[in-house]
Amino acid sequence: MENLQSCRNDPQQLYAQLARLLHSATGSELSKPTSTEVENFPKRYFRGGRSQAIAQLKKLDPIQYGSTRNFVSGAVTRLSPWLRHGVLSLAEVRDAAISKVEHASQAEKLISELGWRDYWQRVREARPEGVWQELETPAAELRGEVIDYLPENIANGETGLACVDVFCKKLVRDGWLHNHERMWLAS
C-alpha cells in the first residue's frame, strides 16, 4: 500500500492521490453507460433459475473469499440474486463452502458472512417496519441538505471524483458492486 503521509497536510493533494489509488484499484477506465446498458444491466450477469445458481455455486472459493474480500479486487461469491430469491439457501452455500476446503476453519469468513445475512433477515422479519425507519436523524437532514432525486452527474458517472465515477459506471454496466465499492459509493 502506498504511503500517504507525504500529502496528509495538503487535503487537495491527499484527495487527488486517494482518487487515483481508488480508481486504479477498481480496474480500467469505464466509459459512460449507454441507454441499452442502463436498460439491460441486470440481465447481463445474472440469469435466473436453479441451474445458473448451481453453476455459480460451483465457482465458490471460500479460501480466496476469506483472504481477499476486503479488497475491491477481491473475491466475491456473486450468489446474492439466488440467495435473495430463495433459489439457494444459506445452508446450501455453507455446505458447499465446507466441501471445498480441507478444514472447516478455512471457510470461516464466508460462513460468518452467511451468518450475518441470516441475522439481519431475522431482524427484518421480527421488525419489518424497522427497515423503513431511521435509527437516528440523518446528518444531511439535520443540515437541511436532503435531495429527493438522483443527480444526473451521479447517474452518468460524471461527478469528477474518479472512484465514484468508476463505481457508478460499473454499477450500471454490471448490475452490482463489490461490498467495499458499495460502502465507498454510499459514503
PDB file of C-alpha atoms in Angstrom:
ATOM      1  CA  MET A   1       0.000   0.000   0.000  1.00  0.00           C
ATOM      2  CA  GLU A   2       1.245   3.429  -0.900  1.00  0.00           C
ATOM      3  CA  ASN A   3       2.235   5.720   1.957  1.00  0.00           C
ATOM      4  CA  LEU A   4       0.047   8.833   2.024  1.00  0.00           C
ATOM      5  CA  GLN A   5       1.932  10.594   4.833  1.00  0.00           C
ATOM      6  CA  SER A   6       3.638  12.989   2.410  1.00  0.00           C
ATOM      7  CA  CYS A   7       0.326  14.581   1.441  1.00  0.00           C
ATOM      8  CA  ARG A   8      -1.627  14.381   4.699  1.00  0.00           C
ATOM      9  CA  ASN A   9      -1.202  18.129   5.368  1.00  0.00           C
ATOM     10  CA  ASP A  10      -2.461  19.086   1.916  1.00  0.00           C
ATOM     11  CA  PRO A  11      -6.114  17.984   1.606  1.00  0.00           C
ATOM     12  CA  GLN A  12      -6.307  18.629  -2.145  1.00  0.00           C
ATOM     13  CA  GLN A  13      -3.199  16.578  -2.823  1.00  0.00           C
ATOM     14  CA  LEU A  14      -4.433  13.848  -0.452  1.00  0.00           C
ATOM     15  CA  TYR A  15      -7.858  13.643  -2.136  1.00  0.00           C
ATOM     16  CA  ALA A  16      -6.287  13.592  -5.585  1.00  0.00           C
ATOM     17  CA  GLN A  17      -3.936  10.798  -4.545  1.00  0.00           C
ATOM     18  CA  LEU A  18      -6.755   8.799  -2.916  1.00  0.00           C
ATOM     19  CA  ALA A  19      -8.902   9.196  -6.015  1.00  0.00           C
ATOM     20  CA  ARG A  20      -6.036   7.962  -8.180  1.00  0.00           C
ATOM     21  CA  LEU A  21      -5.434   4.951  -5.922  1.00  0.00           C
ATOM     22  CA  LEU A  22      -9.123   4.066  -5.660  1.00  0.00           C
ATOM     23  CA  HIS A  23      -9.564   4.458  -9.381  1.00  0.00           C
ATOM     24  CA  SER A  24      -6.634   2.158 -10.127  1.00  0.00           C
ATOM     25  CA  ALA A  25      -7.942  -0.372  -7.590  1.00  0.00           C
ATOM     26  CA  THR A  26     -11.213  -0.701  -9.481  1.00  0.00           C
ATOM     27  CA  GLY A  27      -9.791  -1.501 -12.862  1.00  0.00           C
ATOM     28  CA  SER A  28      -9.641   0.262 -16.168  1.00  0.00           C
ATOM     29  CA  GLU A  29     -11.445   3.438 -17.116  1.00  0.00           C
ATOM     30  CA  LEU A  30     -15.083   2.765 -17.826  1.00  0.00           C
ATOM     31  CA  SER A  31     -16.999   4.700 -20.439  1.00  0.00           C
ATOM     32  CA  LYS A  32     -20.319   6.432 -19.845  1.00  0.00           C
ATOM     33  CA  PRO A  33     -23.065   3.774 -19.895  1.00  0.00           C
ATOM     34  CA  THR A  34     -25.270   3.601 -22.967  1.00  0.00           C
ATOM     35  CA  SER A  35     -29.066   3.670 -22.688  1.00  0.00           C
ATOM     36  CA  THR A  36     -29.118  -0.023 -23.661  1.00  0.00           C
ATOM     37  CA  GLU A  37     -26.707  -0.855 -20.831  1.00  0.00           C
ATOM     38  CA  VAL A  38     -28.857   1.083 -18.380  1.00  0.00           C
ATOM     39  CA  GLU A  39     -31.966  -0.744 -19.599  1.00  0.00           C
ATOM     40  CA  ASN A  40     -30.446  -4.227 -19.504  1.00  0.00           C
ATOM     41  CA  PHE A  41     -27.857  -4.063 -16.728  1.00  0.00           C
ATOM     42  CA  PRO A  42     -29.055  -6.944 -14.502  1.00  0.00           C
ATOM     43  CA  LYS A  43     -29.667  -9.292 -17.441  1.00  0.00           C
ATOM     44  CA  ARG A  44     -26.032  -9.244 -18.464  1.00  0.00           C
ATOM     45  CA  TYR A  45     -24.589 -11.078 -15.481  1.00  0.00           C
ATOM     46  CA  PHE A  46     -27.416 -12.759 -13.631  1.00  0.00           C
ATOM     47  CA  ARG A  47     -29.674 -15.370 -15.145  1.00  0.00           C
ATOM     48  CA  GLY A  48     -32.481 -16.822 -13.122  1.00  0.00           C
ATOM     49  CA  GLY A  49     -33.036 -20.446 -12.338  1.00  0.00           C
ATOM     50  CA  ARG A  50     -31.609 -23.260 -10.316  1.00  0.00           C
ATOM     51  CA  SER A  51     -29.092 -24.453 -12.912  1.00  0.00           C
ATOM     52  CA  GLN A  52     -27.499 -20.978 -13.123  1.00  0.00           C
ATOM     53  CA  ALA A  53     -27.386 -20.796  -9.330  1.00  0.00           C
ATOM     54  CA  ILE A  54     -25.649 -24.169  -9.082  1.00  0.00           C
ATOM     55  CA  ALA A  55     -23.179 -23.174 -11.807  1.00  0.00           C
ATOM     56  CA  GLN A  56     -22.243 -20.076  -9.800  1.00  0.00           C
ATOM     57  CA  LEU A  57     -22.109 -22.061  -6.553  1.00  0.00           C
ATOM     58  CA  LYS A  58     -19.583 -24.433  -8.142  1.00  0.00           C
ATOM     59  CA  LYS A  59     -17.263 -21.439  -8.688  1.00  0.00           C
ATOM     60  CA  LEU A  60     -17.224 -20.696  -4.959  1.00  0.00           C
ATOM     61  CA  ASP A  61     -13.721 -20.409  -3.488  1.00  0.00           C
ATOM     62  CA  PRO A  62     -14.042 -19.879   0.272  1.00  0.00           C
ATOM     63  CA  ILE A  63     -10.293 -19.574   0.872  1.00  0.00           C
ATOM     64  CA  GLN A  64      -9.870 -16.864  -1.758  1.00  0.00           C
ATOM     65  CA  TYR A  65     -13.020 -15.136  -0.489  1.00  0.00           C
ATOM     66  CA  GLY A  66     -11.766 -15.083   3.092  1.00  0.00           C
ATOM     67  CA  SER A  67      -8.339 -13.747   2.234  1.00  0.00           C
ATOM     68  CA  THR A  68      -9.313 -11.095  -0.338  1.00  0.00           C
ATOM     69  CA  ARG A  69     -12.904  -9.976   0.373  1.00  0.00           C
ATOM     70  CA  ASN A  70     -11.792  -6.695   1.943  1.00  0.00           C
ATOM     71  CA  PHE A  71     -10.151  -5.537  -1.276  1.00  0.00           C
ATOM     72  CA  VAL A  72     -12.063  -4.054  -4.198  1.00  0.00           C
ATOM     73  CA  SER A  73     -10.373  -6.542  -6.492  1.00  0.00           C
ATOM     74  CA  GLY A  74     -11.047  -9.358  -4.019  1.00  0.00           C
ATOM     75  CA  ALA A  75     -13.133 -12.464  -4.483  1.00  0.00           C
ATOM     76  CA  VAL A  76     -16.906 -12.275  -4.181  1.00  0.00           C
ATOM     77  CA  THR A  77     -19.490 -15.048  -4.469  1.00  0.00           C
ATOM     78  CA  ARG A  78     -21.989 -13.348  -6.800  1.00  0.00           C
ATOM     79  CA  LEU A  79     -24.648 -15.546  -5.218  1.00  0.00           C
ATOM     80  CA  SER A  80     -26.832 -12.695  -3.906  1.00  0.00           C
ATOM     81  CA  PRO A  81     -29.573 -12.855  -6.573  1.00  0.00           C
ATOM     82  CA  TRP A  82     -30.189 -16.545  -5.954  1.00  0.00           C
ATOM     83  CA  LEU A  83     -29.993 -16.189  -2.178  1.00  0.00           C
ATOM     84  CA  ARG A  84     -32.335 -13.217  -2.238  1.00  0.00           C
ATOM     85  CA  HIS A  85     -34.971 -15.068  -4.226  1.00  0.00           C
ATOM     86  CA  GLY A  86     -34.621 -18.360  -2.348  1.00  0.00           C
ATOM     87  CA  VAL A  87     -33.143 -20.334  -5.237  1.00  0.00           C
ATOM     88  CA  LEU A  88     -30.180 -21.147  -2.978  1.00  0.00           C
ATOM     89  CA  SER A  89     -30.325 -21.468   0.802  1.00  0.00           C
ATOM     90  CA  LEU A  90     -27.704 -20.226   3.220  1.00  0.00           C
ATOM     91  CA  ALA A  91     -27.237 -23.800   4.451  1.00  0.00           C
ATOM     92  CA  GLU A  92     -26.604 -24.952   0.900  1.00  0.00           C
ATOM     93  CA  VAL A  93     -23.920 -22.300   0.390  1.00  0.00           C
ATOM     94  CA  ARG A  94     -22.384 -23.122   3.772  1.00  0.00           C
ATOM     95  CA  ASP A  95     -22.258 -26.828   2.918  1.00  0.00           C
ATOM     96  CA  ALA A  96     -20.733 -26.092  -0.491  1.00  0.00           C
ATOM     97  CA  ALA A  97     -18.078 -23.886   1.132  1.00  0.00           C
ATOM     98  CA  ILE A  98     -17.163 -26.560   3.674  1.00  0.00           C
ATOM     99  CA  SER A  99     -16.994 -29.218   0.963  1.00  0.00           C
ATOM    100  CA  LYS A 100     -14.360 -27.181  -0.896  1.00  0.00           C
ATOM    101  CA  VAL A 101     -11.851 -26.920   1.959  1.00  0.00           C
ATOM    102  CA  GLU A 102      -9.710 -29.336   3.915  1.00  0.00           C
ATOM    103  CA  HIS A 103     -10.628 -27.815   7.298  1.00  0.00           C
ATOM    104  CA  ALA A 104     -13.923 -26.042   8.031  1.00  0.00           C
ATOM    105  CA  SER A 105     -11.949 -23.149   9.538  1.00  0.00           C
ATOM    106  CA  GLN A 106     -10.747 -22.295   6.016  1.00  0.00           C
ATOM    107  CA  ALA A 107     -14.335 -21.364   5.143  1.00  0.00           C
ATOM    108  CA  GLU A 108     -14.889 -19.457   8.384  1.00  0.00           C
ATOM    109  CA  LYS A 109     -15.080 -15.929   6.932  1.00  0.00           C
ATOM    110  CA  LEU A 110     -17.594 -16.892   4.264  1.00  0.00           C
ATOM    111  CA  ILE A 111     -19.686 -18.787   6.807  1.00  0.00           C
ATOM    112  CA  SER A 112     -19.513 -15.790   9.146  1.00  0.00           C
ATOM    113  CA  GLU A 113     -20.881 -13.528   6.400  1.00  0.00           C
ATOM    114  CA  LEU A 114     -23.702 -16.006   5.760  1.00  0.00           C
ATOM    115  CA  GLY A 115     -24.443 -15.817   9.485  1.00  0.00           C
ATOM    116  CA  TRP A 116     -24.701 -12.021   9.319  1.00  0.00           C
ATOM    117  CA  ARG A 117     -27.088 -12.297   6.390  1.00  0.00           C
ATOM    118  CA  ASP A 118     -29.238 -14.710   8.389  1.00  0.00           C
ATOM    119  CA  TYR A 119     -29.135 -12.430  11.445  1.00  0.00           C
ATOM    120  CA  TRP A 120     -30.295  -9.330   9.571  1.00  0.00           C
ATOM    121  CA  GLN A 121     -33.023 -11.237   7.779  1.00  0.00           C
ATOM    122  CA  ARG A 122     -34.328 -12.386  11.162  1.00  0.00           C
ATOM    123  CA  VAL A 123     -34.184  -8.815  12.495  1.00  0.00           C
ATOM    124  CA  ARG A 124     -36.160  -7.664   9.456  1.00  0.00           C
ATOM    125  CA  GLU A 125     -38.674 -10.464   9.943  1.00  0.00           C
ATOM    126  CA  ALA A 126     -39.129  -9.593  13.626  1.00  0.00           C
ATOM    127  CA  ARG A 127     -39.434  -5.840  12.978  1.00  0.00           C
ATOM    128  CA  PRO A 128     -40.440  -5.323   9.345  1.00  0.00           C
ATOM    129  CA  GLU A 129     -41.413  -1.700   9.970  1.00  0.00           C
ATOM    130  CA  GLY A 130     -37.893  -1.023  11.251  1.00  0.00           C
ATOM    131  CA  VAL A 131     -36.437  -1.438   7.771  1.00  0.00           C
ATOM    132  CA  TRP A 132     -38.135   1.790   6.708  1.00  0.00           C
ATOM    133  CA  GLN A 133     -37.316   3.834   9.807  1.00  0.00           C
ATOM    134  CA  GLU A 134     -34.145   5.732  10.599  1.00  0.00           C
ATOM    135  CA  LEU A 135     -32.329   4.823  13.804  1.00  0.00           C
ATOM    136  CA  GLU A 136     -31.359   8.485  14.064  1.00  0.00           C
ATOM    137  CA  THR A 137     -31.936  11.638  12.058  1.00  0.00           C
ATOM    138  CA  PRO A 138     -29.623  11.617   9.028  1.00  0.00           C
ATOM    139  CA  ALA A 139     -26.879  14.240   9.102  1.00  0.00           C
ATOM    140  CA  ALA A 140     -27.963  15.636   5.713  1.00  0.00           C
ATOM    141  CA  GLU A 141     -31.456  16.224   7.090  1.00  0.00           C
ATOM    142  CA  LEU A 142     -30.065  17.993  10.141  1.00  0.00           C
ATOM    143  CA  ARG A 143     -28.071  20.264   7.808  1.00  0.00           C
ATOM    144  CA  GLY A 144     -31.097  20.857   5.558  1.00  0.00           C
ATOM    145  CA  GLU A 145     -29.324  19.278   2.573  1.00  0.00           C
ATOM    146  CA  VAL A 146     -31.710  16.448   1.679  1.00  0.00           C
ATOM    147  CA  ILE A 147     -32.376  15.866  -2.024  1.00  0.00           C
ATOM    148  CA  ASP A 148     -35.094  13.563  -3.327  1.00  0.00           C
ATOM    149  CA  TYR A 149     -33.687  12.768  -6.758  1.00  0.00           C
ATOM    150  CA  LEU A 150     -30.595  11.132  -8.209  1.00  0.00           C
ATOM    151  CA  PRO A 151     -28.378  13.850  -9.664  1.00  0.00           C
ATOM    152  CA  GLU A 152     -27.638  13.319 -13.352  1.00  0.00           C
ATOM    153  CA  ASN A 153     -23.879  13.535 -12.848  1.00  0.00           C
ATOM    154  CA  ILE A 154     -24.053  10.567 -10.460  1.00  0.00           C
ATOM    155  CA  ALA A 155     -26.350   8.576 -12.754  1.00  0.00           C
ATOM    156  CA  ASN A 156     -23.919   9.171 -15.629  1.00  0.00           C
ATOM    157  CA  GLY A 157     -20.752   8.655 -13.596  1.00  0.00           C
ATOM    158  CA  GLU A 158     -19.556  12.202 -14.248  1.00  0.00           C
ATOM    159  CA  THR A 159     -19.004  13.632 -10.764  1.00  0.00           C
ATOM    160  CA  GLY A 160     -15.343  14.437 -11.255  1.00  0.00           C
ATOM    161  CA  LEU A 161     -14.413  12.048  -8.438  1.00  0.00           C
ATOM    162  CA  ALA A 162     -12.595   9.193 -10.160  1.00  0.00           C
ATOM    163  CA  CYS A 163     -13.590   6.399  -7.803  1.00  0.00           C
ATOM    164  CA  VAL A 164     -17.262   7.490  -7.610  1.00  0.00           C
ATOM    165  CA  ASP A 165     -17.452   7.809 -11.399  1.00  0.00           C
ATOM    166  CA  VAL A 166     -15.990   4.339 -11.920  1.00  0.00           C
ATOM    167  CA  PHE A 167     -18.334   2.807  -9.335  1.00  0.00           C
ATOM    168  CA  CYS A 168     -21.419   4.474 -10.880  1.00  0.00           C
ATOM    169  CA  LYS A 169     -20.493   3.265 -14.365  1.00  0.00           C
ATOM    170  CA  LYS A 170     -19.646  -0.193 -13.101  1.00  0.00           C
ATOM    171  CA  LEU A 171     -22.995  -0.448 -11.301  1.00  0.00           C
ATOM    172  CA  VAL A 172     -24.855   0.395 -14.498  1.00  0.00           C
ATOM    173  CA  ARG A 173     -22.645  -1.845 -16.636  1.00  0.00           C
ATOM    174  CA  ASP A 174     -22.531  -4.893 -14.361  1.00  0.00           C
ATOM    175  CA  GLY A 175     -25.608  -4.550 -12.164  1.00  0.00           C
ATOM    176  CA  TRP A 176     -23.644  -4.990  -8.947  1.00  0.00           C
ATOM    177  CA  LEU A 177     -20.737  -3.611  -6.944  1.00  0.00           C
ATOM    178  CA  HIS A 178     -18.261  -5.257  -4.608  1.00  0.00           C
ATOM    179  CA  ASN A 179     -19.227  -4.694  -0.972  1.00  0.00           C
ATOM    180  CA  HIS A 180     -16.417  -2.198  -0.445  1.00  0.00           C
ATOM    181  CA  GLU A 181     -17.312  -0.312  -3.617  1.00  0.00           C
ATOM    182  CA  ARG A 182     -20.892  -0.024  -2.303  1.00  0.00           C
ATOM    183  CA  MET A 183     -19.623   1.302   1.019  1.00  0.00           C
ATOM    184  CA  TRP A 184     -17.338   3.851  -0.648  1.00  0.00           C
ATOM    185  CA  LEU A 185     -20.084   4.970  -3.026  1.00  0.00           C
ATOM    186  CA  ALA A 186     -22.603   5.320  -0.198  1.00  0.00           C
ATOM    187  CA  SER A 187     -20.224   7.373   1.903  1.00  0.00           C
TER     188      SER A 187
END
